[in-house]
Short mmCIF file of C-alpha atoms and ligand atoms in Angstrom, two decimals:
data_model
loop_
_atom_site.label_atom_id
_atom_site.label_comp_id
_atom_site.label_asym_id
_atom_site.label_seq_id
_atom_site.Cartn_x
_atom_site.Cartn_y
_atom_site.Cartn_z
CA MET X 1 0.00 0.00 0.00
CA ARG X 2 1.38 3.40 -0.93
CA HIS X 3 1.03 6.19 1.64
CA ILE X 4 -0.95 9.13 0.25
CA LYS X 5 -0.37 12.41 2.08
CA ILE X 6 -3.38 14.56 2.84
CA PHE X 7 -2.62 18.27 2.45
CA ASP X 8 -5.55 20.20 3.89
CA THR X 9 -6.10 23.69 2.50
CA THR X 10 -9.42 24.50 4.19
CA LEU X 11 -7.81 27.47 5.95
CA ARG X 12 -6.32 28.90 2.74
CA ASP X 13 -8.15 27.84 -0.44
CA GLY X 14 -11.26 26.93 1.58
CA GLU X 15 -11.38 30.39 3.07
CA GLN X 16 -11.33 31.77 -0.47
CA SER X 17 -14.95 30.56 -0.79
CA PRO X 18 -17.11 33.54 -1.68
CA GLY X 19 -18.45 35.20 1.49
CA VAL X 20 -16.37 33.15 3.93
CA ALA X 21 -14.15 34.81 6.53
CA LEU X 22 -12.92 32.72 9.43
CA SER X 23 -11.80 34.42 12.63
CA VAL X 24 -8.45 33.57 14.26
CA PRO X 25 -10.05 31.47 17.05
CA GLN X 26 -12.10 29.57 14.47
CA LYS X 27 -9.02 28.86 12.35
CA LEU X 28 -7.11 27.68 15.40
CA GLU X 29 -9.94 25.38 16.39
CA ILE X 30 -10.04 23.90 12.89
CA ALA X 31 -6.24 23.54 12.75
CA HIS X 32 -6.16 21.66 16.06
CA ALA X 33 -8.98 19.40 14.86
CA LEU X 34 -7.09 18.70 11.62
CA ALA X 35 -4.00 17.77 13.63
CA ARG X 36 -6.12 15.46 15.75
CA MET X 37 -7.42 13.83 12.58
CA ASN X 38 -3.75 13.34 11.62
CA VAL X 39 -3.56 15.14 8.26
CA ASP X 40 -0.02 15.30 6.91
CA VAL X 41 0.08 18.98 5.95
CA ILE X 42 -2.02 22.02 6.96
CA GLU X 43 -1.94 25.05 4.67
CA ALA X 44 -2.65 27.70 7.27
CA GLY X 45 -2.95 30.77 5.04
CA PHE X 46 -1.26 33.21 2.70
CA PRO X 47 0.92 35.32 5.02
CA ILE X 48 1.70 38.25 2.68
CA THR X 49 -1.98 39.07 2.10
CA SER X 50 -2.61 40.82 5.43
CA GLN X 51 -1.23 41.25 8.93
CA GLY X 52 -4.22 39.22 10.16
CA ASP X 53 -3.37 36.29 7.90
CA PHE X 54 0.30 36.50 8.88
CA ASP X 55 -0.55 36.47 12.61
CA CYS X 56 -2.91 33.55 12.19
CA VAL X 57 -0.38 31.43 10.25
CA HIS X 58 2.20 32.30 12.91
CA ARG X 59 -0.10 31.20 15.76
CA ILE X 60 -0.95 27.94 14.03
CA ALA X 61 2.76 27.33 13.38
CA LYS X 62 3.48 28.01 17.04
CA GLU X 63 0.67 25.98 18.58
CA VAL X 64 -0.29 23.11 16.33
CA ARG X 65 1.89 20.04 16.58
CA GLY X 66 1.95 16.97 14.35
CA PRO X 67 1.32 18.01 10.75
CA VAL X 68 3.72 20.02 8.59
CA ILE X 69 2.47 23.63 8.57
CA THR X 70 2.72 25.54 5.32
CA GLY X 71 1.83 28.97 3.96
CA LEU X 72 1.37 30.18 0.42
CA ALA X 73 3.75 32.60 -1.33
CA ARG X 74 3.91 33.87 -4.90
CA THR X 75 7.26 33.43 -6.63
CA SER X 76 8.52 36.70 -5.22
CA LYS X 77 11.11 37.47 -2.55
CA GLY X 78 8.70 39.48 -0.40
CA ASP X 79 6.09 36.71 -0.31
CA ILE X 80 8.66 34.02 0.44
CA GLU X 81 10.29 36.03 3.23
CA ARG X 82 6.92 36.76 4.82
CA ALA X 83 5.93 33.09 4.65
CA ALA X 84 9.23 32.05 6.23
CA GLN X 85 8.80 34.62 9.05
CA ALA X 86 5.31 33.34 9.79
CA LEU X 87 6.27 29.67 9.69
CA ASP X 88 9.76 29.22 11.07
CA ILE X 89 8.50 28.80 14.62
CA ALA X 90 6.81 25.51 13.66
CA ASP X 91 8.22 22.09 14.43
CA LYS X 92 7.88 21.08 10.79
CA TRP X 93 7.18 23.63 8.07
CA ARG X 94 7.10 24.09 4.33
CA ILE X 95 7.06 27.04 1.94
CA HIS X 96 4.50 26.65 -0.83
CA THR X 97 5.38 28.94 -3.69
CA PHE X 98 3.41 29.25 -6.92
CA THR X 99 3.30 30.76 -10.38
CA SER X 100 1.13 30.02 -13.44
CA ALA X 101 1.45 27.75 -16.46
CA SER X 102 -1.32 28.67 -18.90
CA LYS X 103 -0.93 31.17 -21.70
CA VAL X 104 -3.92 33.19 -20.55
CA HIS X 105 -2.45 33.55 -17.03
CA LEU X 106 0.98 34.49 -18.34
CA GLU X 107 -0.36 37.05 -20.78
CA PHE X 108 -3.04 38.75 -18.69
CA MET X 109 -2.10 38.16 -15.06
CA LEU X 110 1.65 37.76 -14.82
CA LYS X 111 2.43 39.73 -17.99
CA LYS X 112 5.52 37.55 -18.44
CA THR X 113 6.92 35.40 -21.22
CA PRO X 114 7.38 31.63 -20.66
CA GLU X 115 11.17 32.20 -20.53
CA GLN X 116 10.76 34.80 -17.78
CA VAL X 117 8.50 32.44 -15.80
CA LEU X 118 11.12 29.68 -16.04
CA GLU X 119 13.84 32.02 -14.81
CA ILE X 120 11.72 33.35 -11.92
CA THR X 121 10.78 29.79 -10.96
CA ASP X 122 14.44 28.81 -10.80
CA ASN X 123 15.41 31.88 -8.75
CA MET X 124 12.51 31.78 -6.33
CA VAL X 125 12.55 28.06 -5.59
CA ARG X 126 16.28 28.43 -4.86
CA TYR X 127 15.49 31.43 -2.67
CA ALA X 128 12.79 29.49 -0.76
CA ARG X 129 15.30 26.68 -0.20
CA THR X 130 17.61 29.11 1.61
CA PHE X 131 14.94 29.29 4.35
CA CYS X 132 13.71 25.74 4.48
CA ASP X 133 14.43 22.25 3.14
CA ASP X 134 10.79 21.52 2.43
CA VAL X 135 9.62 23.55 -0.59
CA GLU X 136 6.50 22.92 -2.65
CA PHE X 137 6.10 24.47 -6.07
CA SER X 138 2.81 24.91 -7.99
CA ALA X 139 2.04 26.28 -11.45
CA GLN X 140 -1.62 27.25 -11.77
CA ASP X 141 -3.99 26.21 -14.51
CA VAL X 142 -2.01 23.29 -15.93
CA MET X 143 -4.98 21.73 -17.70
CA ARG X 144 -5.35 24.75 -20.00
CA ALA X 145 -1.60 25.14 -20.49
CA ASP X 146 0.75 23.89 -23.18
CA PHE X 147 1.92 20.57 -21.69
CA GLU X 148 5.45 21.10 -23.09
CA PHE X 149 5.70 24.24 -20.98
CA VAL X 150 4.21 22.41 -17.96
CA ILE X 151 7.02 19.85 -18.23
CA GLN X 152 9.61 22.62 -18.48
CA VAL X 153 8.37 24.64 -15.53
CA PHE X 154 8.19 21.65 -13.16
CA ASN X 155 11.60 20.51 -14.34
CA ALA X 156 12.99 23.94 -13.51
CA ALA X 157 11.41 23.79 -10.06
CA ILE X 158 12.87 20.36 -9.27
CA ASN X 159 16.31 21.36 -10.54
CA ALA X 160 16.15 24.38 -8.24
CA GLY X 161 15.33 22.23 -5.21
CA ALA X 162 11.53 21.78 -4.97
CA THR X 163 10.74 18.72 -2.87
CA THR X 164 7.04 18.56 -3.85
CA ILE X 165 5.59 19.60 -7.19
CA ASN X 166 1.89 20.39 -7.13
CA ILE X 167 -0.07 20.15 -10.37
CA PRO X 168 -3.14 22.39 -9.99
CA ASP X 169 -6.17 22.12 -12.22
CA THR X 170 -7.04 25.61 -11.04
CA THR X 171 -10.09 26.03 -13.25
CA GLY X 172 -11.48 22.49 -12.91
CA TYR X 173 -11.14 21.95 -16.65
CA GLY X 174 -9.53 18.52 -16.82
CA THR X 175 -11.15 15.11 -17.08
CA PRO X 176 -9.90 12.12 -15.07
CA LEU X 177 -8.27 10.40 -18.05
CA GLU X 178 -6.52 13.55 -19.24
CA TYR X 179 -5.37 14.63 -15.80
CA GLY X 180 -4.20 11.13 -14.93
CA ALA X 181 -2.22 10.96 -18.19
CA LEU X 182 -0.54 14.30 -17.44
CA ILE X 183 0.46 13.09 -13.97
CA LYS X 184 1.93 9.94 -15.51
CA ARG X 185 3.88 12.04 -18.01
CA ILE X 186 5.21 14.25 -15.23
CA GLN X 187 6.19 11.15 -13.27
CA LEU X 188 8.10 9.71 -16.24
CA GLU X 189 9.55 12.83 -17.89
CA VAL X 190 10.02 15.22 -14.96
CA VAL X 191 10.45 13.33 -11.71
CA ARG X 192 12.36 10.46 -13.35
CA GLY X 193 12.97 8.52 -10.15
CA ARG X 194 14.12 11.57 -8.19
CA ASP X 195 12.94 11.90 -4.59
CA VAL X 196 10.20 14.44 -5.32
CA ALA X 197 6.52 14.08 -4.40
CA ILE X 198 3.79 14.73 -6.95
CA SER X 199 0.76 16.50 -5.55
CA THR X 200 -2.74 17.10 -6.96
CA HIS X 201 -4.85 20.22 -6.46
CA CYS X 202 -8.17 20.02 -8.28
CA HIS X 203 -11.08 22.42 -8.45
CA ASP X 204 -14.63 21.24 -8.89
CA ASP X 205 -16.03 23.47 -11.64
CA LEU X 206 -17.25 20.45 -13.61
CA GLY X 207 -17.80 18.26 -10.55
CA MET X 208 -14.70 16.17 -11.31
CA ALA X 209 -12.27 17.28 -8.61
CA VAL X 210 -12.46 14.08 -6.56
CA ALA X 211 -12.34 11.83 -9.66
CA ASN X 212 -9.37 13.79 -11.00
CA SER X 213 -7.48 13.56 -7.70
CA LEU X 214 -8.01 9.80 -7.57
CA ALA X 215 -6.93 9.45 -11.20
CA ALA X 216 -3.75 11.27 -10.20
CA VAL X 217 -3.18 8.79 -7.36
CA GLU X 218 -3.55 5.93 -9.83
CA ASN X 219 -0.86 7.54 -11.96
CA GLY X 220 1.76 8.24 -9.32
CA ALA X 221 0.65 11.22 -7.20
CA THR X 222 1.41 10.79 -3.50
CA GLN X 223 -0.22 13.91 -2.09
CA ILE X 224 -3.79 15.17 -2.42
CA GLU X 225 -4.69 18.78 -1.68
CA CYS X 226 -8.25 19.08 -0.47
CA THR X 227 -10.63 20.85 1.87
CA ILE X 228 -13.24 19.82 4.41
CA ASN X 229 -16.68 19.72 2.75
CA GLY X 230 -14.91 20.61 -0.53
CA ILE X 231 -15.17 24.35 0.15
CA GLY X 232 -12.98 26.73 -1.85
CA GLU X 233 -12.85 29.13 -4.79
CA ARG X 234 -16.01 29.06 -6.97
CA ALA X 235 -17.30 25.46 -7.00
CA GLY X 236 -14.66 24.50 -4.45
CA ASN X 237 -11.87 21.96 -4.15
CA THR X 238 -11.49 18.23 -3.88
CA SER X 239 -13.48 17.21 -0.85
CA LEU X 240 -11.27 15.69 1.85
CA GLU X 241 -13.90 13.33 3.20
CA GLU X 242 -14.64 11.93 -0.26
CA VAL X 243 -11.06 11.17 -1.31
CA VAL X 244 -10.11 9.85 2.11
CA MET X 245 -13.11 7.54 2.28
CA ALA X 246 -12.62 6.45 -1.34
CA LEU X 247 -9.10 5.33 -0.41
CA ALA X 248 -10.28 3.78 2.86
CA THR X 249 -13.15 1.88 1.21
CA ARG X 250 -11.43 1.00 -2.07
CA GLY X 251 -7.88 0.45 -0.84
CA ASP X 252 -8.12 -2.91 -2.63
CA TYR X 253 -8.37 -1.05 -5.94
CA TYR X 254 -6.08 1.94 -5.37
CA GLN X 255 -3.48 -0.01 -3.35
CA ALA X 256 -2.99 3.18 -1.40
CA GLN X 257 -4.00 4.50 2.01
CA THR X 258 -3.90 7.62 4.16
CA GLN X 259 -2.95 7.90 7.82
CA LEU X 260 -6.13 9.75 8.80
CA ASN X 261 -8.30 8.91 11.75
CA THR X 262 -11.51 8.82 9.73
CA LYS X 263 -13.65 8.90 12.87
CA GLU X 264 -12.90 12.64 13.13
CA ILE X 265 -14.38 13.41 9.70
CA TYR X 266 -17.97 14.15 10.64
CA ARG X 267 -17.10 16.40 13.56
CA LEU X 268 -14.73 18.43 11.37
CA SER X 269 -17.34 18.69 8.65
CA ARG X 270 -19.84 20.11 11.16
CA MET X 271 -17.25 22.46 12.60
CA VAL X 272 -16.26 23.85 9.19
CA SER X 273 -19.88 24.20 8.12
CA ARG X 274 -20.69 26.07 11.33
CA HIS X 275 -17.68 28.39 11.18
CA SER X 276 -17.91 29.07 7.45
CA GLY X 277 -21.70 29.36 7.36
CA MET X 278 -21.65 27.03 4.32
CA VAL X 279 -24.41 24.46 4.56
CA VAL X 280 -23.64 20.87 3.59
CA GLN X 281 -26.17 19.62 1.04
CA PRO X 282 -28.24 16.69 2.39
CA ASN X 283 -27.14 14.27 -0.35
CA LYS X 284 -23.43 15.12 -0.03
CA ALA X 285 -21.35 11.93 0.06
CA ILE X 286 -20.04 10.90 3.49
CA VAL X 287 -21.15 13.95 5.50
CA GLY X 288 -24.60 14.92 4.12
CA ASP X 289 -27.65 14.25 6.29
CA ASN X 290 -28.85 11.54 3.91
CA ALA X 291 -25.51 9.83 3.30
CA PHE X 292 -26.41 6.92 5.59
CA ALA X 293 -30.21 7.22 5.53
CA HIS X 294 -32.37 4.58 3.90
CA GLU X 295 -35.79 5.61 2.64
CA ALA X 296 -37.24 2.93 0.37
CA GLY X 297 -38.93 0.03 2.15
CA ILE X 298 -36.89 -2.52 0.28
CA HIS X 299 -33.64 -0.78 1.33
CA GLN X 300 -34.76 -0.45 4.94
CA ASP X 301 -35.69 -4.10 5.03
CA GLY X 302 -32.27 -5.08 3.65
CA VAL X 303 -30.33 -2.86 6.02
CA LEU X 304 -32.26 -4.12 9.04
CA LYS X 305 -31.32 -7.67 8.08
CA ASN X 306 -27.71 -6.83 7.28
CA LYS X 307 -26.26 -3.31 6.91
CA SER X 308 -23.89 -4.32 4.13
CA THR X 309 -26.83 -4.95 1.79
CA TYR X 310 -26.87 -1.22 1.00
CA GLU X 311 -23.90 0.27 2.88
CA ILE X 312 -20.35 0.12 1.53
CA MET X 313 -18.90 1.75 4.65
CA SER X 314 -20.26 2.31 8.12
CA ALA X 315 -21.41 5.59 9.59
CA GLU X 316 -19.23 4.84 12.62
CA MET X 317 -16.12 4.92 10.41
CA VAL X 318 -16.61 8.63 9.85
CA GLY X 319 -17.69 9.29 13.43
CA ARG X 320 -21.38 9.69 12.75
CA GLU X 321 -23.00 7.23 15.07
CA ALA X 322 -21.99 7.07 18.67
CA ALA X 323 -23.13 4.60 21.23
CA VAL X 324 -24.65 7.47 23.18
CA LEU X 325 -27.95 6.76 24.76
CA VAL X 326 -30.46 9.47 25.35
CA MET X 327 -29.50 11.66 28.29
CA GLY X 328 -31.94 13.51 30.50
CA LYS X 329 -32.18 15.96 33.38
CA HIS X 330 -31.35 13.23 35.89
CA SER X 331 -28.09 12.32 34.17
CA GLY X 332 -25.07 13.18 36.26
CA ARG X 333 -21.76 14.77 35.37
CA ALA X 334 -19.97 11.42 34.99
CA ALA X 335 -22.57 10.10 32.54
CA PHE X 336 -22.43 13.40 30.68
CA LYS X 337 -18.63 13.17 30.34
CA LYS X 338 -18.84 9.55 29.23
CA ALA X 339 -21.41 10.50 26.57
CA LEU X 340 -19.08 13.23 25.27
CA GLU X 341 -16.20 10.77 25.09
CA ASP X 342 -18.40 8.27 23.26
CA LEU X 343 -19.11 11.02 20.74
CA GLY X 344 -15.36 11.28 20.16
CA TYR X 345 -14.52 14.46 22.07
CA ASP X 346 -11.14 14.73 23.71
CA LEU X 347 -11.54 15.47 27.42
CA SER X 348 -7.93 14.80 28.30
CA GLY X 349 -7.07 18.49 28.39
CA SER X 350 -4.14 17.82 26.06
CA VAL X 351 -5.26 20.62 23.72
CA PRO X 352 -5.64 23.33 26.38
CA ASP X 353 -7.20 26.09 24.28
CA HIS X 354 -9.27 24.03 21.92
CA GLY X 355 -10.11 20.61 23.36
CA LEU X 356 -12.77 20.17 25.96
CA THR X 357 -11.11 21.38 29.14
CA GLU X 358 -12.53 20.76 32.62
CA GLU X 359 -13.88 24.31 32.56
CA SER X 360 -15.63 23.98 29.20
CA VAL X 361 -17.13 20.62 30.20
CA ASN X 362 -18.50 22.28 33.36
CA ALA X 363 -20.01 25.11 31.33
CA LEU X 364 -21.49 22.60 28.88
CA PHE X 365 -22.94 20.59 31.74
CA VAL X 366 -24.76 23.65 33.04
CA ARG X 367 -26.20 24.34 29.55
CA PHE X 368 -27.10 20.64 29.17
CA LYS X 369 -29.05 20.74 32.45
CA GLU X 370 -30.90 23.91 31.37
CA LEU X 371 -31.87 22.28 28.08
CA ALA X 372 -32.80 18.93 29.65
CA ASP X 373 -34.96 20.73 32.20
CA ARG X 374 -36.95 22.38 29.45
CA LYS X 375 -36.94 19.65 26.88
CA GLY X 376 -36.56 16.31 28.62
CA ALA X 377 -34.50 13.77 26.67
CA ILE X 378 -31.36 14.94 24.83
CA GLY X 379 -30.11 12.64 22.06
CA ALA X 380 -26.68 12.16 20.50
CA GLU X 381 -27.16 14.71 17.71
CA GLU X 382 -28.41 17.31 20.18
CA LEU X 383 -25.48 16.67 22.48
CA ARG X 384 -23.17 17.09 19.53
CA ALA X 385 -24.90 20.35 18.56
CA LEU X 386 -24.51 21.58 22.12
CA VAL X 387 -20.75 21.03 22.00
CA GLU X 388 -20.38 22.35 18.47
CA THR X 389 -22.30 25.56 19.13
CA ARG X 390 -20.33 26.34 22.26
CA ASP X 391 -18.35 29.48 21.96
CA SER X 392 -15.05 27.69 22.37
CA SER X 393 -12.46 30.38 22.32
CA VAL X 394 -14.13 33.74 22.10
CA PRO X 395 -14.13 35.49 25.48
CA GLU X 396 -17.70 36.12 26.60
CA THR X 397 -17.61 39.84 27.34
CA PHE X 398 -21.41 39.76 27.28
CA LYS X 399 -23.43 36.73 28.35
CA LEU X 400 -27.15 36.10 27.94
CA GLU X 401 -28.90 35.92 31.27
CA SER X 402 -32.51 35.92 30.12
CA ILE X 403 -34.77 36.89 27.28
CA GLN X 404 -38.51 37.51 27.16
CA VAL X 405 -40.44 38.23 24.01
CA LEU X 406 -43.89 39.45 23.22
CA SER X 407 -45.14 38.81 19.73
CA GLY X 408 -48.29 37.89 17.89
CA THR X 409 -50.66 38.95 15.15
CA HIS X 410 -51.76 42.27 16.66
CA VAL X 411 -48.88 43.34 18.92
CA ILE X 412 -45.65 45.16 18.25
CA PRO X 413 -42.94 42.52 18.71
CA THR X 414 -40.86 43.39 21.76
CA ALA X 415 -37.88 41.68 23.38
CA THR X 416 -36.55 42.29 26.87
CA VAL X 417 -32.98 41.07 27.16
CA THR X 418 -30.85 40.84 30.30
CA LEU X 419 -27.12 40.47 29.80
CA GLU X 420 -24.29 39.84 32.20
CA THR X 421 -21.89 42.65 31.32
CA PRO X 422 -18.52 43.74 32.71
CA GLU X 423 -20.55 46.23 34.82
CA GLY X 424 -22.97 43.62 36.14
CA PRO X 425 -26.42 42.62 34.87
CA GLN X 426 -28.11 45.09 32.53
CA GLN X 427 -31.52 44.98 30.90
CA HIS X 428 -33.02 46.60 27.82
CA ALA X 429 -36.31 46.29 25.94
CA SER X 430 -36.58 46.98 22.20
CA SER X 431 -39.26 46.54 19.58
CA GLY X 432 -38.59 45.32 16.05
CA ASP X 433 -40.02 43.88 12.84
CA GLY X 434 -40.35 40.55 14.58
CA PRO X 435 -39.21 39.00 17.88
CA VAL X 436 -35.77 38.07 16.50
CA ASP X 437 -35.18 41.59 15.18
CA ALA X 438 -36.34 43.01 18.52
CA ALA X 439 -33.90 40.74 20.40
CA PHE X 440 -31.01 41.81 18.15
CA LYS X 441 -31.86 45.49 18.73
CA ALA X 442 -31.97 45.04 22.51
CA ILE X 443 -28.54 43.33 22.41
CA ASN X 444 -27.16 46.12 20.21
CA ALA X 445 -28.39 48.72 22.68
CA LEU X 446 -26.79 46.91 25.63
CA THR X 447 -23.46 46.12 23.96
CA LYS X 448 -23.22 49.22 21.72
CA VAL X 449 -22.07 46.93 18.90
CA HIS X 450 -24.22 47.13 15.79
CA PRO X 451 -23.64 44.20 13.43
CA THR X 452 -25.32 44.10 10.01
CA LEU X 453 -27.00 40.76 9.37
CA GLU X 454 -25.76 39.05 6.18
CA SER X 455 -27.34 35.61 6.42
CA TYR X 456 -29.56 33.73 8.85
CA ARG X 457 -30.43 30.05 8.96
CA ILE X 458 -32.47 28.03 11.39
CA GLU X 459 -32.51 24.26 11.56
CA ALA X 460 -34.09 21.66 13.81
CA VAL X 461 -31.27 19.50 15.16
CA THR X 462 -33.40 16.37 15.05
CA GLU X 463 -36.74 15.44 13.58
CA GLY X 464 -39.99 16.06 15.44
CA GLY X 465 -41.71 19.02 17.05
CA GLU X 466 -39.64 18.84 20.23
CA ALA X 467 -36.32 19.29 18.47
CA LEU X 468 -33.80 21.87 19.59
CA GLY X 469 -33.43 24.81 17.21
CA GLU X 470 -29.96 25.70 15.93
CA VAL X 471 -29.43 29.16 14.47
CA SER X 472 -26.39 29.91 12.30
CA LEU X 473 -25.92 33.45 11.13
CA ARG X 474 -23.30 35.71 9.63
CA ALA X 475 -23.07 39.41 10.36
CA ARG X 476 -20.68 42.20 9.49
CA VAL X 477 -18.97 44.53 11.97
CA ASN X 478 -16.54 47.11 10.58
CA ASP X 479 -16.10 45.25 7.29
CA VAL X 480 -15.33 41.94 8.96
CA VAL X 481 -17.85 39.12 8.70
CA TYR X 482 -18.33 36.98 11.81
CA SER X 483 -20.39 33.86 12.19
CA GLY X 484 -22.48 33.03 15.23
CA ASN X 485 -24.34 29.92 16.32
CA GLY X 486 -26.93 29.40 18.99
CA LEU X 487 -28.81 26.38 20.28
CA ALA X 488 -31.96 26.46 22.40
CA THR X 489 -35.44 25.05 22.74
CA ASP X 490 -36.67 28.52 21.83
CA ILE X 491 -35.69 29.88 18.44
CA VAL X 492 -35.59 33.53 19.55
CA GLU X 493 -33.23 32.58 22.37
CA ALA X 494 -31.09 30.56 19.90
CA SER X 495 -30.98 33.65 17.64
CA ALA X 496 -29.97 35.90 20.53
CA ARG X 497 -27.17 33.52 21.48
CA ALA X 498 -25.89 33.45 17.90
CA TRP X 499 -26.03 37.27 17.71
CA LEU X 500 -24.09 37.56 20.98
CA GLU X 501 -21.39 35.28 19.59
CA VAL X 502 -20.93 37.74 16.72
CA VAL X 503 -20.77 40.66 19.16
CA ASN X 504 -18.24 38.90 21.41
CA SER X 505 -16.13 37.81 18.42
CA ALA X 506 -16.03 41.38 17.12
CA ILE X 507 -14.94 42.64 20.52
CA ALA X 508 -12.28 39.91 20.79
CA GLN X 509 -11.02 40.61 17.28
CA VAL X 510 -10.32 44.29 17.85
CA GLY X 511 -8.90 43.51 21.26
CA VAL X 512 -11.08 45.92 23.17
CA LYS X 513 -13.11 45.63 26.27
CA LYS X 514 -16.19 47.50 27.39
CA GLU X 515 -14.72 51.03 27.36
CA ALA X 516 -13.86 50.85 23.67
CA VAL X 517 -16.88 48.92 22.50
CA THR X 518 -18.52 52.09 21.23
CA ALA X 519 -15.68 52.37 18.72
CA ILE X 520 -16.88 49.29 16.84
O1 KIV L 601 -6.04 26.51 -7.55
C1 KIV L 601 -4.82 26.77 -7.53
O2 KIV L 601 -4.13 26.74 -8.54
C2 KIV L 601 -4.23 27.15 -6.25
C3 KIV L 601 -2.74 27.26 -6.22
C4 KIV L 601 -2.31 28.49 -5.50
C5 KIV L 601 -2.14 26.02 -5.67
O3 KIV L 601 -4.94 27.29 -5.27
ZN1 ZN L 602 -6.90 26.27 -5.60
#
């Protein structure tokens, strides 16, 4: 079995999804979860693009242990230096430098001749090697490029010291047979037995990113670049869960495997969906709501008799089904902790800022009791939603104490909100277009932060009228978009909790406390 490296670019290419902006705490939480899943490489960002991106890559490089941490850099000295400064604190790090291969990119974007691109590639890969022994080189848009030039540019990169060559189908133009054949050609004519890894980076414009990546593996690639839930530019990237599970389920065919702990997949998918605000479609392979659901009577009958009649892999393999029994208001702390462990959460405290620490378990237990008191039984999915919607790393400058709403056909919707603030409990009543709007206005008045709502989504965590409501929203404060999530039996309360997460994230981001909140 060949080892296929998984290079996760959720935090770089994934964040390039239209409308997605992840905060530093969210990126750190995702990076720690990726390390726990045992990916080989994490692309943490593009350090030259902003001070914020630089700082975030630097923090991930400093804190996250296990995977190689990399950052993107154009083939320019400034980009490479900035990437090296952000990364060199990591245990293991890589510079990922890139140019373009297609005529249209060279003519309109780079405004360079092929000869100039070859010379810059040679100079800049050599320059990157002066900082670090692990250098990856990419040339965008290979599938629309002249393949003779593609061969030349990757040859130049290897001669200059690149240790991984990444072959991006930037525009998702290639078909599996074509892309696979190009990888084979690169293997035979460029790598020629040298100790250089071939990597794939496929976009999904024609829905072929996963198929193309697997075709590359069949033809000699040993690294797949991908993102959780397949998020990324335009139609997105190769979806990590799909390629990983294809290799896990069809290892017999590919004769290749990854080192991932696949049981972490579902949790990461939920985390990325929550933080990015990008909903996973119900019929999405592996992580969609319906991926392991059986509707037709004949299918249900088969699965009840033997799951393998209609299932080629088990839900447990991707961490979807836990042996958690329904918990209720009489369940104690020990049972609660055991249920969290059964769901796959790490309670060891080994990831101090991002795992479930003693303190966060205590806070979750209090919320669990509140919910169980109001709702009765709490199932596995609801428990998971409770953990996933916790505000893991954003300091709670303002905390919801209570909310009361008045609404109906012939009344002006009004919300009375009490918050725990740095000055003690404070209350405010506001009216609005509806009870949710009124609650947001009352919170704005108390916190003096005025986010602009960009998107709002409400979902029942489970089926049935007694389900908990989960609100996911995105709102803008000072040109930065934050996401917030709230879970409650009452949908106005869930909305208020999500709104407060946005407010607290905005306060944490600009590093201010109460006195400066008015500045936001
Ligand atoms: O799609 C692409 O070509 C990229 C490169 C920067 C690797 O994201
Ligand atoms: Zn890309």
